[in-house]
Amino acid sequence: MTVVKQRQALVSCFVCGSLPLMALAGYGKPAVPVAQAAKMDAVAGLPVPGIAEVKTIAQEGFIYGLPIVMNYAVMNEYILNKNSGQWKAPFNQIFNEARVFTYQDTAIPTPNSDTPYSLLWMDLRAEPQVVSVPLVENKRYYSVQLIDGNTFNYGYIGSRATGHEAGDYLIVGPRWKGEQPPGIKQVFRSGTDFSLAIFRTQLFDPKDLPNVEKVQAGYRTQPLSAYLKQPPPPAAPPINFPKIDKELVKTNFFDYLAFALQFAPPGPEEIAIRAKLASIGIGPGKMFSIKDLPPERQAAIVLAIKEGGARIESYLEAGQKNINGWKVGSLFGNREFYNGDWLKRAAGAKGGIFGNDAVEAMYPLTKTLASGGDSTEPSTNTS
């Protein structure tokens, strides 16, 4: 697959190197007041969480929440903000890209350039969506990657996973209760109310693009009620989606996390981290204003985010196998794949959000140029 190296400013601000130490003016060495405040907490016998525990929880929460907030940022670019420059289509409508991605496509850091994309962002709150695929010739690879708001890959449709035959597939939300309808080949359950489907259709050469367009034209989606020719259920309530940009993320990271969590029922492995976050005032739908905290606690949270970002960078550097200067590993999968390893999930999002399972694609990363020098950002081979 062709390497397309690109970065988006919004994504870059999530990592340690570019997240500024806001709220630290006048502190000198920021660790000093945090340490002093922790000692004062202990002397005063304050109930937990004291400042040291707040810092620990905030670091864990940043690592846990980074992919979730990054996912929301991309959803904002593609679905919510028509003025983003990257907007594609409303919810529950497929947008076909009859071209290859270039450096100007920045919402997803590392798209590839030999499988034109079709994108579908689904709102599954009111009812499921039926995704239909056409008969695709055996020599042409295609896939439909299903990703929830946790960045878990919860299913695949396509050449490898389901074959080349035409078929109808049901995508349901986490709260849906129902049975597989007649005519549906398989049911996929998203872990969150909003879910992304990424269609990739192989392009053999520039002259092959019309053939890719024909395949793309066969990708369809419709509500389950329409598929069953039944009246639709009541519409889901409207949502006031918060604006997000690189400046807002710097100060409101945990607000965005709290907003997204209300659409993501916790799995068993998330109970502990959700409880920790709740103990410092971060929970589904709750507003969390760092500016309202005492200065030392502001400093503790900011340092926690910085240190959490450094841990993610270190994992990307050391947590994979080095083969001739390339970092090779498996960073993407479903809920069971991560099994609560939030650092691995954050590293995957940082390295190239929405990556495929290892069975579907490989993702070697490098910061070494052909000349021998280091690049400023990792390149990835994304499929």
Coordinates of C-alpha atoms in Angstrom, one line a residue:
M1 CA 0.0 0.0 0.0
T2 CA 1.2 3.5 -0.8
V3 CA 2.4 5.6 2.2
V4 CA 0.5 8.9 2.6
K5 CA 2.2 10.9 5.3
Q6 CA 0.0 13.6 6.9
R7 CA -1.0 15.1 10.2
Q8 CA -3.9 17.3 11.3
A9 CA -3.3 20.1 13.8
L10 CA -6.3 19.0 15.8
V11 CA -4.9 15.4 16.2
S12 CA -1.4 16.7 17.0
C13 CA -2.6 18.8 19.9
F14 CA -3.7 15.6 21.7
V15 CA -0.1 14.4 22.2
C16 CA 2.4 15.4 24.8
G17 CA 4.7 17.4 22.6
S18 CA 2.1 20.1 21.6
L19 CA -0.2 20.2 24.5
P20 CA 0.9 23.4 26.3
L21 CA 1.1 23.7 30.0
M22 CA -1.9 25.9 30.4
A23 CA -2.7 27.1 33.9
L24 CA 0.9 26.9 35.0
A25 CA 1.9 30.5 34.7
G26 CA 3.9 31.6 37.7
Y27 CA 4.7 28.1 38.9
G28 CA 8.3 27.9 37.9
K29 CA 8.9 24.1 38.0
P30 CA 5.3 22.9 37.8
A31 CA 6.0 19.6 39.7
V32 CA 6.9 21.6 42.9
P33 CA 3.5 23.0 43.8
V34 CA 1.8 19.7 43.0
A35 CA 4.2 17.9 45.3
Q36 CA 3.7 20.5 48.0
A37 CA 0.0 20.3 47.7
A38 CA 0.1 16.5 48.0
K39 CA 2.0 16.8 51.3
M40 CA -0.5 19.4 52.6
D41 CA -3.3 17.0 51.7
A42 CA -1.7 14.3 53.7
V43 CA -1.0 16.5 56.7
A44 CA -4.6 17.8 56.7
G45 CA -5.9 14.3 56.4
L46 CA -8.1 15.2 53.5
P47 CA -10.3 12.3 52.1
V48 CA -9.2 10.7 48.9
P49 CA -8.8 11.6 46.1
G50 CA -6.0 13.9 47.2
I51 CA -4.0 15.8 44.7
A52 CA -1.6 13.0 44.0
E53 CA -4.4 10.6 43.3
V54 CA -6.2 13.3 41.1
K55 CA -3.0 13.5 39.1
T56 CA -2.8 9.7 38.7
I57 CA -6.4 9.4 37.7
A58 CA -6.2 12.3 35.2
Q59 CA -3.2 10.6 33.5
E60 CA -5.1 7.3 33.3
G61 CA -8.2 9.1 32.1
F62 CA -6.3 10.9 29.4
I63 CA -4.8 7.7 28.1
Y64 CA -8.2 6.0 28.3
G65 CA -10.0 8.9 26.7
L66 CA -7.6 10.0 24.0
P67 CA -9.0 7.7 21.2
I68 CA -12.6 8.5 22.2
V69 CA -12.0 12.3 22.0
M70 CA -10.0 11.9 18.7
N71 CA -12.9 9.9 17.3
Y72 CA -15.3 12.7 18.2
A73 CA -13.0 15.2 16.6
V74 CA -13.0 13.3 13.3
M75 CA -16.8 12.9 13.5
N76 CA -17.0 16.6 13.9
E77 CA -14.9 17.2 10.8
Y78 CA -16.8 14.7 8.6
I79 CA -20.4 14.9 9.8
L80 CA -21.2 17.8 12.2
N81 CA -19.3 20.8 10.9
K82 CA -20.2 21.7 7.4
N83 CA -17.6 24.4 7.4
S84 CA -14.7 22.1 8.4
G85 CA -13.3 21.7 4.9
Q86 CA -13.6 17.9 5.4
W87 CA -17.3 17.5 5.7
K88 CA -18.7 14.4 3.9
A89 CA -22.4 13.8 4.5
P90 CA -25.1 13.7 7.2
F91 CA -25.6 10.8 9.5
N92 CA -26.8 7.5 7.9
Q93 CA -25.8 8.5 4.4
I94 CA -22.9 6.9 2.5
F95 CA -20.4 9.3 0.9
N96 CA -18.3 7.8 -1.9
E97 CA -14.9 9.2 -2.7
A98 CA -14.3 8.5 -6.3
R99 CA -10.6 9.4 -6.0
V100 CA -7.6 8.5 -3.9
F101 CA -6.8 10.5 -0.8
T102 CA -4.0 13.1 -0.8
Y103 CA -2.0 15.2 1.8
Q104 CA -5.0 17.6 1.7
D105 CA -7.2 15.0 3.5
T106 CA -6.3 15.7 7.1
A107 CA -9.1 14.5 9.3
I108 CA -7.7 11.0 9.4
P109 CA -3.9 11.1 9.8
T110 CA -2.8 8.3 7.6
P111 CA -5.2 7.2 4.9
N112 CA -3.9 5.1 2.0
S113 CA -4.1 6.0 -1.6
D114 CA -4.9 2.8 -3.5
T115 CA -8.3 1.9 -2.1
P116 CA -10.8 4.8 -2.6
Y117 CA -13.0 5.3 0.4
S118 CA -16.7 5.3 1.0
L119 CA -17.7 6.6 4.5
L120 CA -20.8 6.1 6.5
W121 CA -21.3 7.5 10.0
M122 CA -24.3 6.0 11.6
D123 CA -26.6 7.3 14.3
L124 CA -28.0 4.1 15.8
R125 CA -30.1 5.6 18.6
A126 CA -33.5 5.4 17.1
E127 CA -33.1 2.1 15.1
P128 CA -30.4 0.0 13.4
Q129 CA -29.1 0.5 9.9
V130 CA -29.0 -2.1 7.1
V131 CA -25.8 -1.9 5.1
S132 CA -25.9 -3.7 1.7
V133 CA -23.0 -4.6 -0.5
P134 CA -23.0 -5.7 -4.2
L135 CA -21.5 -8.6 -5.8
V136 CA -17.8 -7.8 -6.2
E137 CA -15.5 -9.6 -8.6
N138 CA -13.2 -12.1 -7.0
K139 CA -9.9 -10.4 -8.0
R140 CA -10.9 -7.1 -6.4
Y141 CA -10.3 -6.6 -2.6
Y142 CA -12.9 -4.7 -0.7
S143 CA -13.8 -4.3 3.0
V144 CA -16.2 -2.6 5.2
Q145 CA -14.6 -1.9 8.6
L146 CA -17.1 -1.2 11.4
I147 CA -15.7 1.0 14.2
D148 CA -17.5 2.3 17.3
G149 CA -16.9 5.5 19.3
N150 CA -14.4 3.6 21.5
T151 CA -12.3 3.0 18.3
F152 CA -13.0 -0.8 18.7
N153 CA -13.2 -2.6 15.4
Y154 CA -16.4 -4.6 16.1
G155 CA -16.8 -6.3 12.8
Y156 CA -16.0 -6.6 9.1
I157 CA -17.8 -7.2 5.9
G158 CA -15.8 -7.8 2.7
S159 CA -13.6 -10.1 0.7
R160 CA -11.8 -11.7 3.7
A161 CA -14.6 -11.7 6.2
T162 CA -17.8 -12.5 4.3
G163 CA -16.7 -13.1 0.7
H164 CA -17.6 -11.4 -2.6
E165 CA -21.3 -12.1 -2.7
A166 CA -23.9 -9.5 -2.4
G167 CA -25.6 -9.3 0.9
D168 CA -27.5 -7.3 3.6
Y169 CA -26.0 -6.8 7.0
L170 CA -27.6 -5.3 10.2
I171 CA -25.7 -2.7 12.3
V172 CA -27.3 -2.2 15.7
G173 CA -26.6 0.0 18.6
P174 CA -25.6 -1.1 22.1
R175 CA -29.1 -0.8 23.5
W176 CA -31.0 -2.5 20.7
K177 CA -33.1 -5.5 21.6
G178 CA -34.4 -7.5 18.7
E179 CA -33.8 -10.6 16.5
Q180 CA -32.1 -11.1 13.2
P181 CA -34.7 -10.3 10.5
P182 CA -35.2 -12.5 7.5
G183 CA -32.8 -11.7 4.6
I184 CA -30.1 -10.3 6.9
K185 CA -26.8 -12.3 6.6
Q186 CA -25.3 -11.1 9.9
V187 CA -25.9 -8.7 12.8
F188 CA -23.0 -6.5 14.1
R189 CA -23.4 -4.7 17.4
S190 CA -21.7 -1.4 17.9
G191 CA -20.5 -0.6 21.5
T192 CA -21.7 3.0 21.1
D193 CA -24.7 4.9 19.7
F194 CA -22.6 6.4 16.9
S195 CA -20.5 4.3 14.6
L196 CA -18.3 4.6 11.6
A197 CA -18.2 2.3 8.6
I198 CA -15.2 2.7 6.3
F199 CA -15.5 1.1 2.9
R200 CA -12.3 0.4 1.0
T201 CA -12.4 -0.7 -2.7
Q202 CA -9.3 -1.7 -4.4
L203 CA -8.0 0.4 -7.3
F204 CA -5.7 -1.4 -9.7
D205 CA -4.6 1.6 -11.8
P206 CA -5.9 5.1 -12.8
K207 CA -7.9 3.6 -15.6
D208 CA -9.7 1.3 -13.2
L209 CA -11.4 4.2 -11.4
P210 CA -14.8 3.8 -13.3
N211 CA -14.9 0.2 -12.2
V212 CA -14.4 1.3 -8.6
E213 CA -17.2 3.8 -9.0
K214 CA -19.5 1.0 -10.1
V215 CA -18.7 -1.0 -7.0
Q216 CA -19.2 2.1 -4.8
A217 CA -22.6 2.7 -6.3
G218 CA -23.7 -0.7 -5.0
Y219 CA -23.0 0.2 -1.4
R220 CA -26.3 1.1 0.2
T221 CA -27.7 1.9 3.7
Q222 CA -31.2 2.2 5.0
P223 CA -33.0 2.2 8.3
L224 CA -34.2 -1.2 9.5
S225 CA -37.8 0.0 9.3
A226 CA -37.4 0.9 5.6
Y227 CA -35.8 -2.5 4.9
L228 CA -38.8 -4.3 6.6
K229 CA -41.3 -1.9 5.0
Q230 CA -42.6 -0.8 8.4
P231 CA -43.4 2.6 9.9
P232 CA -40.3 4.2 11.5
P233 CA -39.9 4.5 15.2
P234 CA -39.9 7.9 16.9
A235 CA -36.8 10.0 16.0
A236 CA -34.0 10.2 18.6
P237 CA -33.8 13.4 20.5
P238 CA -31.7 16.2 19.0
I239 CA -28.2 16.7 20.4
N240 CA -26.3 19.9 21.0
F241 CA -22.9 18.6 19.8
P242 CA -20.1 20.8 21.2
K243 CA -17.7 22.5 18.8
I244 CA -14.2 21.1 18.9
D245 CA -10.9 22.5 17.7
K246 CA -7.3 22.4 18.7
E247 CA -7.6 25.3 21.1
L248 CA -10.7 24.0 22.8
V249 CA -9.1 20.6 23.3
K250 CA -6.2 22.1 25.1
T251 CA -8.5 23.3 27.9
N252 CA -11.6 21.1 27.6
F253 CA -10.3 17.6 27.0
F254 CA -12.2 16.0 29.8
D255 CA -15.4 17.9 28.8
Y256 CA -15.3 16.2 25.4
L257 CA -14.6 12.8 27.0
A258 CA -17.6 13.2 29.3
F259 CA -19.8 14.2 26.4
A260 CA -18.8 11.2 24.4
L261 CA -19.2 8.7 27.3
Q262 CA -22.9 9.3 27.5
F263 CA -23.3 7.5 24.2
A264 CA -21.0 4.6 25.2
P265 CA -22.3 2.2 27.8
P266 CA -19.3 0.8 29.7
G267 CA -18.1 -2.7 29.1
P268 CA -17.0 -4.8 32.1
E269 CA -13.3 -3.8 31.7
E270 CA -14.3 -0.1 31.8
I271 CA -16.0 -0.1 35.2
A272 CA -12.8 0.6 37.2
I273 CA -11.6 3.5 35.0
R274 CA -15.1 5.0 34.8
A275 CA -15.3 4.9 38.6
K276 CA -12.0 6.6 39.0
L277 CA -12.9 9.3 36.6
A278 CA -16.2 9.8 38.4
S279 CA -14.3 10.3 41.7
I280 CA -12.7 13.5 40.3
G281 CA -15.9 14.7 38.7
I282 CA -15.6 13.3 35.2
G283 CA -18.6 11.3 34.0
P284 CA -21.0 10.8 31.1
G285 CA -22.6 14.1 30.2
K286 CA -21.0 16.0 33.1
M287 CA -19.3 19.3 32.6
F288 CA -15.7 19.4 33.9
S289 CA -14.1 22.9 34.1
I290 CA -10.5 22.8 34.9
K291 CA -10.6 26.6 35.4
D292 CA -12.9 26.1 38.4
L293 CA -10.3 24.0 40.3
P294 CA -7.6 25.3 42.7
P295 CA -4.4 26.2 40.9
E296 CA -2.4 23.3 42.2
R297 CA -5.1 20.8 41.0
Q298 CA -5.1 22.5 37.6
A299 CA -1.4 22.0 37.5
A300 CA -1.7 18.4 38.5
I301 CA -4.2 17.6 35.7
V302 CA -2.2 19.5 33.1
L303 CA 1.0 17.6 34.1
A304 CA -1.0 14.3 34.1
I305 CA -2.0 15.0 30.5
K306 CA 1.5 15.8 29.5
E307 CA 2.9 12.7 31.2
G308 CA 0.1 10.6 29.7
G309 CA 1.1 11.8 26.2
A310 CA 4.7 10.9 26.9
R311 CA 3.7 7.4 27.9
I312 CA 1.8 7.0 24.6
E313 CA 4.8 8.2 22.6
S314 CA 7.1 5.8 24.5
Y315 CA 4.7 2.9 23.8
L316 CA 4.8 3.7 20.1
E317 CA 8.6 3.8 20.2
A318 CA 9.2 0.7 22.3
G319 CA 6.1 -1.3 22.3
Q320 CA 6.5 -2.8 18.9
K321 CA 9.0 -4.9 17.1
N322 CA 11.8 -3.2 15.2
I323 CA 12.4 -4.6 11.8
N324 CA 15.0 -2.7 9.7
G325 CA 14.0 0.6 11.2
W326 CA 10.3 0.0 11.0
K327 CA 8.1 -0.4 14.0
V328 CA 5.8 -3.4 13.4
G329 CA 3.0 -4.5 15.7
S330 CA -0.7 -5.0 16.1
L331 CA -2.4 -2.0 17.7
F332 CA -6.0 -2.4 16.4
G333 CA -8.8 -4.7 17.2
N334 CA -12.1 -5.2 19.0
R335 CA -13.0 -4.9 22.7
E336 CA -11.6 -8.3 23.5
F337 CA -8.4 -7.5 21.7
Y338 CA -7.6 -4.6 24.0
N339 CA -9.1 -6.2 27.2
G340 CA -8.6 -2.9 29.1
D341 CA -5.1 -2.1 27.8
W342 CA -5.9 1.6 27.3
L343 CA -2.3 2.5 26.6
K344 CA -2.2 0.2 23.6
R345 CA -5.5 1.6 22.3
A346 CA -4.2 5.2 22.7
A347 CA -1.0 4.3 20.9
G348 CA -3.0 2.9 18.0
A349 CA -5.1 6.1 17.8
K350 CA -2.0 8.2 18.0
G351 CA -0.2 6.1 15.3
G352 CA -3.1 6.1 12.9
I353 CA -6.7 6.2 14.2
F354 CA -9.2 3.7 12.6
G355 CA -6.5 1.2 11.7
N356 CA -7.5 -2.3 10.7
D357 CA -7.1 -5.6 12.6
A358 CA -3.8 -7.3 11.9
V359 CA -5.6 -10.0 10.0
E360 CA -6.8 -7.3 7.5
A361 CA -3.7 -5.1 7.2
M362 CA -0.2 -4.4 8.5
Y363 CA 1.0 -1.0 9.8
P364 CA 4.7 -0.5 9.9
L365 CA 5.7 2.9 11.3
T366 CA 9.0 4.8 10.9
K367 CA 10.5 8.1 11.7
T368 CA 13.6 7.4 9.6
L369 CA 13.9 9.0 6.1
A370 CA 15.6 7.3 3.2
S371 CA 18.5 9.7 3.7
G372 CA 19.0 8.4 7.2
G373 CA 17.6 11.3 9.1
D374 CA 14.5 11.4 11.3
S375 CA 11.2 12.8 10.1
T376 CA 9.1 15.0 12.3
E377 CA 6.1 12.7 12.3
P378 CA 5.8 8.9 11.9
S379 CA 4.8 7.6 8.5
T380 CA 2.4 4.7 8.4
N381 CA 1.4 2.2 5.8
T382 CA -2.3 2.3 6.1
S383 CA -4.7 0.0 4.2

